Amino acid sequence: MTTAAAPASPRFLALDVFRGLAVALMIVVNTPGPGAHPYPILVHAKWFGFTAADWVFPSFLFAVGCAMVFAFKRPVGHGAFAAKVLRRAALIFLLGFLMYWYPFVRHGDDGGWSLIPFSTTRVMGVLQRIALCYLLAAFAVRYLKPRWLLALSVGLLLGYWAILAAFNPADPFSKFGNAGTHLDLAVLGPGHLYKRDGGFDPEGLLGTLPATVNIIAGYLAALWLTGATDRRRTLIRMALAGVGLMLAAWAWSPLFPVAKKLWTGSFVLLTVGSDLIVVAGLVAWLGERPPNAAARFFQVFGRNPIVIYLFSELFVTTLQQVKVAPDVGLYDWIGETLFQAAAPGPIGALLCAIAYTLVCWGLGWLMDRRGIVVKL
């Protein structure tokens, strides 16, 4: 469904800009230019550790939670609410699954085409995790007061830690020995898991539990902001709370290491803490002033984030289907022939990724110019 975009209030603007930052960085991280390794900060940590790339996905979930404050403001009946949430979660999940199945057919060595089998298509993924986390968080924020949402968040993080520790006491955080991997193998099967990490799926089923806390945290943060009577004091407290959560993550990490792929509790605290600081800074920076050029740039990404994300994934896949040489897709050819020739090494890979991100921004700009906001 599409609707004309309404002018953004300062807090809406800050949310759009924050969400746009996450989407823009997500595209840069997901589509590095070929021909050279990207800068390490733009590559996900192999297991334990944290990079700028690891900040992207949890921050998008945080933004989803912020938006819930405004999306659920209008009173609706229990049945209508449930139907809306279930429909939206199912649609987002389906879009994510179809995105991984795309282009649905493949070119064989014999020159013919065949359907990519469902049995080898990944079931979980970024949009699928967003859908499941949204589903759980939506019902939680609908029926629980803020103090119980905090209690639920603590329970989810500690409960997830306990499940991992109880399932494999000897090595609870190993990539292939942890409870989440075994659950994915049992429920989904190896053919439906992520193919690029040895069979481990970083968006598996069990990790949905701690990831839901990122959405709940975003909801509570937006609720805190919208109910503030003294915005300056609230922003200071929000930033201090963010620092406190980041320190708590550091204190917890020796027992429960920071790991995006495992979505550990310390990772949740670290990302929520940093999000609180960034959002507080954006609200303070944007204030009551009209958006400046930088804010408008990221606001374009933030207005239609799922559409732009889907386009970024599908368009690069389409470009790769155009073969310039037997084993060279068009995107790889552009990156190597143009960007690596002009700027060899990681800088060329980054410039290629930025150029592609600007192409995606162009789609968002056209939609924004026409006042189109796609609401699933």
CSV table of C-alpha atoms in Angstrom, one decimal:
chain,number,residue,atom,x,y,z
A,1,MET,CA,0.0,0.0,0.0
A,2,THR,CA,1.3,3.5,-0.8
A,3,THR,CA,0.4,6.8,0.8
A,4,ALA,CA,1.5,10.4,0.3
A,5,ALA,CA,4.2,11.3,2.8
A,6,ALA,CA,3.3,13.8,5.4
A,7,PRO,CA,5.8,16.5,6.7
A,8,ALA,CA,8.0,15.1,9.4
A,9,SER,CA,8.0,16.4,12.9
A,10,PRO,CA,11.5,16.8,14.5
A,11,ARG,CA,11.2,13.5,16.2
A,12,PHE,CA,9.9,11.8,13.0
A,13,LEU,CA,12.8,13.4,11.1
A,14,ALA,CA,15.4,12.1,13.6
A,15,LEU,CA,13.9,8.6,13.2
A,16,ASP,CA,13.9,8.8,9.4
A,17,VAL,CA,17.6,10.0,9.5
A,18,PHE,CA,18.6,7.3,11.9
A,19,ARG,CA,16.9,4.6,9.9
A,20,GLY,CA,18.4,6.1,6.7
A,21,LEU,CA,21.9,5.9,8.2
A,22,ALA,CA,21.4,2.2,8.9
A,23,VAL,CA,20.0,1.5,5.5
A,24,ALA,CA,22.8,3.4,3.7
A,25,LEU,CA,25.5,1.7,5.7
A,26,MET,CA,23.8,-1.7,5.1
A,27,ILE,CA,24.0,-1.3,1.3
A,28,VAL,CA,27.6,-0.2,1.5
A,29,VAL,CA,28.4,-3.3,3.6
A,30,ASN,CA,26.4,-5.7,1.5
A,31,THR,CA,27.7,-4.6,-1.9
A,32,PRO,CA,31.4,-4.0,-1.6
A,33,GLY,CA,33.2,-3.4,-4.9
A,34,PRO,CA,34.9,-6.4,-6.4
A,35,GLY,CA,38.6,-6.8,-7.1
A,36,ALA,CA,39.9,-6.0,-3.6
A,37,HIS,CA,39.1,-6.7,0.0
A,38,PRO,CA,37.0,-4.0,1.7
A,39,TYR,CA,38.2,-2.2,4.7
A,40,PRO,CA,38.0,-4.5,7.8
A,41,ILE,CA,35.7,-2.1,9.6
A,42,LEU,CA,33.1,-2.7,6.9
A,43,VAL,CA,33.3,-6.5,7.2
A,44,HIS,CA,31.3,-8.4,9.8
A,45,ALA,CA,33.4,-9.8,12.7
A,46,LYS,CA,34.2,-13.5,11.9
A,47,TRP,CA,32.8,-14.5,15.3
A,48,PHE,CA,33.6,-12.6,18.5
A,49,GLY,CA,34.2,-8.9,18.1
A,50,PHE,CA,32.5,-5.8,16.7
A,51,THR,CA,32.8,-3.7,13.6
A,52,ALA,CA,30.8,-0.9,12.0
A,53,ALA,CA,29.2,-3.5,9.8
A,54,ASP,CA,27.8,-5.3,12.9
A,55,TRP,CA,26.0,-2.1,14.0
A,56,VAL,CA,23.8,-1.9,11.0
A,57,PHE,CA,21.2,-4.7,11.4
A,58,PRO,CA,20.5,-4.2,15.2
A,59,SER,CA,20.1,-0.5,14.6
A,60,PHE,CA,17.5,-1.1,11.9
A,61,LEU,CA,15.6,-3.3,14.4
A,62,PHE,CA,15.9,-0.4,17.0
A,63,ALA,CA,14.4,1.9,14.4
A,64,VAL,CA,11.5,-0.6,13.8
A,65,GLY,CA,10.8,-0.3,17.5
A,66,CYS,CA,10.9,3.5,17.4
A,67,ALA,CA,8.3,3.5,14.6
A,68,MET,CA,5.9,1.3,16.6
A,69,VAL,CA,5.2,4.2,19.0
A,70,PHE,CA,3.7,6.2,16.1
A,71,ALA,CA,2.3,3.3,14.1
A,72,PHE,CA,0.4,1.9,17.1
A,73,LYS,CA,-0.8,5.2,18.4
A,74,ARG,CA,-4.3,4.9,16.9
A,75,PRO,CA,-6.5,2.8,19.0
A,76,VAL,CA,-7.8,-0.4,17.3
A,77,GLY,CA,-9.5,-3.5,18.5
A,78,HIS,CA,-7.6,-6.7,19.5
A,79,GLY,CA,-8.7,-8.6,16.4
A,80,ALA,CA,-7.8,-5.8,14.0
A,81,PHE,CA,-4.5,-5.3,15.6
A,82,ALA,CA,-3.6,-9.0,15.5
A,83,ALA,CA,-4.7,-9.2,11.8
A,84,LYS,CA,-2.6,-6.2,10.9
A,85,VAL,CA,0.6,-7.5,12.7
A,86,LEU,CA,0.3,-11.0,11.4
A,87,ARG,CA,-0.3,-9.8,7.8
A,88,ARG,CA,2.7,-7.4,7.9
A,89,ALA,CA,5.0,-10.0,9.5
A,90,ALA,CA,4.0,-12.6,6.9
A,91,LEU,CA,4.5,-10.2,4.0
A,92,ILE,CA,7.9,-9.1,5.2
A,93,PHE,CA,8.9,-12.8,5.7
A,94,LEU,CA,7.7,-13.8,2.3
A,95,LEU,CA,9.5,-10.9,0.6
A,96,GLY,CA,12.7,-11.9,2.3
A,97,PHE,CA,12.3,-15.5,1.3
A,98,LEU,CA,11.6,-14.6,-2.4
A,99,MET,CA,14.6,-12.2,-2.4
A,100,TYR,CA,16.9,-15.1,-1.6
A,101,TRP,CA,15.2,-17.4,-4.1
A,102,TYR,CA,15.6,-14.7,-6.9
A,103,PRO,CA,16.2,-15.0,-9.8
A,104,PHE,CA,14.4,-18.3,-9.5
A,105,VAL,CA,16.1,-19.9,-12.5
A,106,ARG,CA,19.7,-20.7,-13.3
A,107,HIS,CA,21.7,-21.2,-16.5
A,108,GLY,CA,23.1,-24.7,-16.8
A,109,ASP,CA,26.3,-25.8,-18.4
A,110,ASP,CA,24.3,-27.3,-21.2
A,111,GLY,CA,22.9,-23.9,-22.1
A,112,GLY,CA,19.5,-24.6,-20.8
A,113,TRP,CA,17.6,-23.0,-17.9
A,114,SER,CA,16.2,-24.7,-14.8
A,115,LEU,CA,14.3,-23.7,-11.7
A,116,ILE,CA,16.4,-23.1,-8.6
A,117,PRO,CA,15.0,-25.8,-6.3
A,118,PHE,CA,13.2,-24.8,-3.1
A,119,SER,CA,15.2,-27.5,-1.3
A,120,THR,CA,18.3,-25.4,-1.6
A,121,THR,CA,16.8,-22.0,-1.0
A,122,ARG,CA,17.6,-20.2,2.3
A,123,VAL,CA,14.5,-19.8,4.5
A,124,MET,CA,15.8,-17.3,7.1
A,125,GLY,CA,17.5,-14.0,6.5
A,126,VAL,CA,17.5,-10.3,7.3
A,127,LEU,CA,13.9,-9.5,6.4
A,128,GLN,CA,12.7,-12.8,7.9
A,129,ARG,CA,14.3,-12.0,11.2
A,130,ILE,CA,12.8,-8.5,11.1
A,131,ALA,CA,9.4,-10.1,10.5
A,132,LEU,CA,9.6,-12.5,13.4
A,133,CYS,CA,11.1,-10.0,15.8
A,134,TYR,CA,8.4,-7.5,14.7
A,135,LEU,CA,5.7,-10.1,15.4
A,136,LEU,CA,6.9,-10.9,18.9
A,137,ALA,CA,7.7,-7.2,19.8
A,138,ALA,CA,4.4,-5.9,18.5
A,139,PHE,CA,2.3,-8.1,20.8
A,140,ALA,CA,4.6,-7.4,23.7
A,141,VAL,CA,4.3,-3.6,23.4
A,142,ARG,CA,0.6,-3.9,22.8
A,143,TYR,CA,-0.1,-5.7,26.1
A,144,LEU,CA,2.8,-4.9,28.4
A,145,LYS,CA,3.6,-1.7,30.3
A,146,PRO,CA,7.1,-0.3,30.0
A,147,ARG,CA,8.3,-1.8,33.3
A,148,TRP,CA,7.2,-5.3,32.1
A,149,LEU,CA,8.8,-4.7,28.7
A,150,LEU,CA,12.0,-4.1,30.6
A,151,ALA,CA,11.5,-7.3,32.6
A,152,LEU,CA,10.7,-9.2,29.4
A,153,SER,CA,13.9,-7.9,27.7
A,154,VAL,CA,16.0,-9.0,30.7
A,155,GLY,CA,14.3,-12.4,30.7
A,156,LEU,CA,14.9,-12.9,26.9
A,157,LEU,CA,18.6,-12.0,27.2
A,158,LEU,CA,19.2,-14.1,30.3
A,159,GLY,CA,17.0,-16.9,29.0
A,160,TYR,CA,18.9,-17.1,25.7
A,161,TRP,CA,22.2,-17.2,27.6
A,162,ALA,CA,20.9,-20.0,29.8
A,163,ILE,CA,19.7,-22.0,26.8
A,164,LEU,CA,23.1,-21.8,25.1
A,165,ALA,CA,25.0,-22.7,28.3
A,166,ALA,CA,22.7,-25.6,29.2
A,167,PHE,CA,22.7,-27.1,25.7
A,168,ASN,CA,26.5,-27.3,25.4
A,169,PRO,CA,28.2,-26.5,28.7
A,170,ALA,CA,31.6,-27.4,27.3
A,171,ASP,CA,31.5,-24.9,24.4
A,172,PRO,CA,28.2,-23.0,24.4
A,173,PHE,CA,29.3,-20.3,21.9
A,174,SER,CA,30.8,-22.5,19.2
A,175,LYS,CA,29.6,-21.8,15.7
A,176,PHE,CA,28.4,-25.3,15.0
A,177,GLY,CA,27.9,-26.7,18.5
A,178,ASN,CA,25.6,-24.0,19.9
A,179,ALA,CA,21.9,-24.6,20.5
A,180,GLY,CA,20.8,-22.2,17.7
A,181,THR,CA,22.6,-24.1,15.0
A,182,HIS,CA,21.2,-27.4,16.1
A,183,LEU,CA,17.7,-26.0,16.2
A,184,ASP,CA,18.1,-24.6,12.6
A,185,LEU,CA,19.4,-28.0,11.4
A,186,ALA,CA,16.5,-29.8,13.1
A,187,VAL,CA,13.7,-27.5,11.9
A,188,LEU,CA,15.0,-26.1,8.6
A,189,GLY,CA,17.6,-28.6,7.5
A,190,PRO,CA,21.0,-27.9,6.0
A,191,GLY,CA,19.7,-27.1,2.5
A,192,HIS,CA,17.8,-24.1,3.8
A,193,LEU,CA,20.6,-22.5,5.8
A,194,TYR,CA,23.1,-19.8,4.8
A,195,LYS,CA,25.6,-21.1,2.3
A,196,ARG,CA,28.5,-18.7,2.8
A,197,ASP,CA,29.4,-19.5,6.4
A,198,GLY,CA,29.9,-23.3,6.3
A,199,GLY,CA,26.3,-24.1,7.0
A,200,PHE,CA,25.8,-21.7,10.0
A,201,ASP,CA,22.9,-19.3,9.6
A,202,PRO,CA,23.6,-15.9,11.3
A,203,GLU,CA,19.8,-15.1,11.2
A,204,GLY,CA,18.7,-18.4,12.6
A,205,LEU,CA,15.6,-19.1,14.6
A,206,LEU,CA,16.8,-19.0,18.2
A,207,GLY,CA,18.6,-15.7,17.7
A,208,THR,CA,15.2,-14.1,17.1
A,209,LEU,CA,14.7,-14.0,20.9
A,210,PRO,CA,17.6,-11.7,21.8
A,211,ALA,CA,17.1,-9.7,18.6
A,212,THR,CA,13.5,-8.9,19.7
A,213,VAL,CA,15.0,-6.9,22.6
A,214,ASN,CA,16.5,-4.5,20.0
A,215,ILE,CA,13.0,-3.6,18.8
A,216,ILE,CA,11.6,-3.4,22.3
A,217,ALA,CA,14.5,-1.0,23.2
A,218,GLY,CA,13.7,1.2,20.3
A,219,TYR,CA,10.0,1.3,21.3
A,220,LEU,CA,10.9,2.3,24.9
A,221,ALA,CA,13.4,5.0,23.6
A,222,ALA,CA,10.8,6.6,21.4
A,223,LEU,CA,8.2,6.4,24.1
A,224,TRP,CA,10.7,8.1,26.4
A,225,LEU,CA,11.3,10.9,23.9
A,226,THR,CA,7.6,11.5,23.0
A,227,GLY,CA,6.6,11.7,26.7
A,228,ALA,CA,9.5,14.1,27.6
A,229,THR,CA,8.5,17.5,29.1
A,230,ASP,CA,12.2,18.6,29.3
A,231,ARG,CA,13.7,17.5,26.0
A,232,ARG,CA,17.3,18.6,26.9
A,233,ARG,CA,17.3,16.7,30.1
A,234,THR,CA,15.8,13.6,28.5
A,235,LEU,CA,18.4,13.6,25.7
A,236,ILE,CA,21.2,13.8,28.3
A,237,ARG,CA,19.7,11.0,30.3
A,238,MET,CA,19.2,8.9,27.1
A,239,ALA,CA,22.9,9.4,26.1
A,240,LEU,CA,24.0,8.5,29.7
A,241,ALA,CA,21.8,5.4,29.6
A,242,GLY,CA,23.5,4.5,26.3
A,243,VAL,CA,27.0,4.8,27.8
A,244,GLY,CA,25.8,2.7,30.8
A,245,LEU,CA,24.6,-0.1,28.5
A,246,MET,CA,27.8,-0.1,26.6
A,247,LEU,CA,29.8,-0.4,29.8
A,248,ALA,CA,27.5,-3.2,30.9
A,249,ALA,CA,28.2,-4.9,27.6
A,250,TRP,CA,31.9,-4.6,28.2
A,251,ALA,CA,31.5,-6.0,31.7
A,252,TRP,CA,29.3,-9.0,30.5
A,253,SER,CA,31.5,-9.8,27.5
A,254,PRO,CA,34.0,-12.0,29.4
A,255,LEU,CA,31.2,-14.3,30.2
A,256,PHE,CA,29.0,-13.8,27.2
A,257,PRO,CA,31.2,-12.4,24.4
A,258,VAL,CA,30.1,-9.8,21.9
A,259,ALA,CA,29.1,-11.7,18.7
A,260,LYS,CA,26.7,-10.4,16.1
A,261,LYS,CA,26.4,-13.7,14.3
A,262,LEU,CA,25.3,-15.4,17.6
A,263,TRP,CA,23.4,-12.2,18.7
A,264,THR,CA,24.7,-12.5,22.2
A,265,GLY,CA,23.3,-10.5,25.1
A,266,SER,CA,26.4,-8.3,25.3
A,267,PHE,CA,26.0,-7.6,21.6
A,268,VAL,CA,22.4,-6.4,22.3
A,269,LEU,CA,23.5,-4.1,25.1
A,270,LEU,CA,26.4,-2.7,23.1
A,271,THR,CA,24.2,-1.9,20.0
A,272,VAL,CA,21.2,-0.6,22.0
A,273,GLY,CA,23.6,1.6,24.0
A,274,SER,CA,25.2,3.0,20.9
A,275,ASP,CA,21.7,3.6,19.3
A,276,LEU,CA,20.5,5.6,22.3
A,277,ILE,CA,23.5,7.8,22.0
A,278,VAL,CA,23.1,8.3,18.2
A,279,VAL,CA,19.4,9.0,18.4
A,280,ALA,CA,19.9,11.4,21.2
A,281,GLY,CA,22.5,13.2,19.2
A,282,LEU,CA,20.3,13.3,16.1
A,283,VAL,CA,17.4,14.8,18.0
A,284,ALA,CA,19.6,17.4,19.6
A,285,TRP,CA,21.3,18.2,16.3
A,286,LEU,CA,18.1,18.5,14.2
A,287,GLY,CA,16.2,20.3,16.9
A,288,GLU,CA,13.3,22.4,15.7
A,289,ARG,CA,15.2,23.5,12.6
A,290,PRO,CA,14.1,22.4,9.1
A,291,PRO,CA,16.2,19.5,7.7
A,292,ASN,CA,19.6,20.4,6.3
A,293,ALA,CA,21.1,18.8,3.2
A,294,ALA,CA,22.7,15.9,5.2
A,295,ALA,CA,19.5,15.1,7.0
A,296,ARG,CA,17.5,15.2,3.8
A,297,PHE,CA,19.9,12.8,2.2
A,298,PHE,CA,19.5,10.1,4.8
A,299,GLN,CA,15.8,10.9,5.2
A,300,VAL,CA,15.3,9.6,1.7
A,301,PHE,CA,16.7,6.2,2.8
A,302,GLY,CA,14.6,6.3,5.9
A,303,ARG,CA,11.2,7.0,4.3
A,304,ASN,CA,11.1,3.7,2.3
A,305,PRO,CA,13.8,1.5,3.9
A,306,ILE,CA,12.4,-1.9,3.0
A,307,VAL,CA,11.8,-1.0,-0.6
A,308,ILE,CA,15.3,0.5,-1.0
A,309,TYR,CA,16.9,-2.5,0.8
A,310,LEU,CA,15.0,-5.0,-1.5
A,311,PHE,CA,16.0,-3.0,-4.6
A,312,SER,CA,19.6,-3.0,-3.5
A,313,GLU,CA,19.7,-6.7,-3.1
A,314,LEU,CA,17.7,-7.6,-6.2
A,315,PHE,CA,19.3,-5.1,-8.6
A,316,VAL,CA,22.9,-6.2,-7.8
A,317,THR,CA,21.8,-9.8,-8.3
A,318,THR,CA,20.2,-8.8,-11.7
A,319,LEU,CA,23.4,-7.1,-12.7
A,320,GLN,CA,25.4,-10.2,-11.9
A,321,GLN,CA,23.1,-12.2,-14.2
A,322,VAL,CA,24.4,-10.1,-17.2
A,323,LYS,CA,27.7,-11.9,-18.1
A,324,VAL,CA,30.4,-9.7,-19.6
A,325,ALA,CA,32.6,-12.8,-19.6
A,326,PRO,CA,31.8,-16.5,-18.8
A,327,ASP,CA,32.4,-16.0,-15.1
A,328,VAL,CA,32.2,-12.2,-14.7
A,329,GLY,CA,28.9,-10.5,-14.0
A,330,LEU,CA,28.3,-6.9,-14.9
A,331,TYR,CA,28.6,-5.6,-11.3
A,332,ASP,CA,32.0,-7.3,-10.9
A,333,TRP,CA,33.1,-6.0,-14.3
A,334,ILE,CA,32.1,-2.4,-13.3
A,335,GLY,CA,33.9,-2.7,-10.0
A,336,GLU,CA,37.1,-4.1,-11.4
A,337,THR,CA,37.3,-2.2,-14.8
A,338,LEU,CA,36.3,1.2,-13.5
A,339,PHE,CA,36.8,1.6,-9.8
A,340,GLN,CA,39.8,-0.7,-9.3
A,341,ALA,CA,41.5,0.8,-12.3
A,342,ALA,CA,40.9,4.3,-10.9
A,343,ALA,CA,41.6,3.5,-7.2
A,344,PRO,CA,43.2,0.1,-6.6
A,345,GLY,CA,42.6,-1.7,-3.3
A,346,PRO,CA,40.0,-1.1,-0.5
A,347,ILE,CA,39.4,2.5,-1.5
A,348,GLY,CA,38.2,1.4,-5.0
A,349,ALA,CA,36.0,-1.2,-3.4
A,350,LEU,CA,34.5,1.4,-1.1
A,351,LEU,CA,34.0,3.9,-3.9
A,352,CYS,CA,32.2,1.3,-5.9
A,353,ALA,CA,29.9,0.5,-3.0
A,354,ILE,CA,29.2,4.2,-2.4
A,355,ALA,CA,28.3,4.6,-6.1
A,356,TYR,CA,25.9,1.7,-5.9
A,357,THR,CA,24.4,3.1,-2.7
A,358,LEU,CA,23.8,6.4,-4.6
A,359,VAL,CA,22.0,4.5,-7.3
A,360,CYS,CA,19.7,3.1,-4.6
A,361,TRP,CA,19.3,6.5,-3.1
A,362,GLY,CA,18.1,7.7,-6.5
A,363,LEU,CA,15.2,5.3,-6.4
A,364,GLY,CA,14.3,6.6,-2.9
A,365,TRP,CA,14.6,10.2,-4.1
A,366,LEU,CA,12.2,9.6,-7.0
A,367,MET,CA,9.7,8.0,-4.6
A,368,ASP,CA,10.1,10.8,-2.1
A,369,ARG,CA,9.7,13.5,-4.7
A,370,ARG,CA,6.4,11.9,-5.7
A,371,GLY,CA,5.3,11.7,-2.0
A,372,ILE,CA,5.3,7.9,-2.1
A,373,VAL,CA,5.8,5.9,1.1
A,374,VAL,CA,5.3,2.2,0.8
A,375,LYS,CA,3.6,0.7,3.9
A,376,LEU,CA,3.5,-3.1,4.0
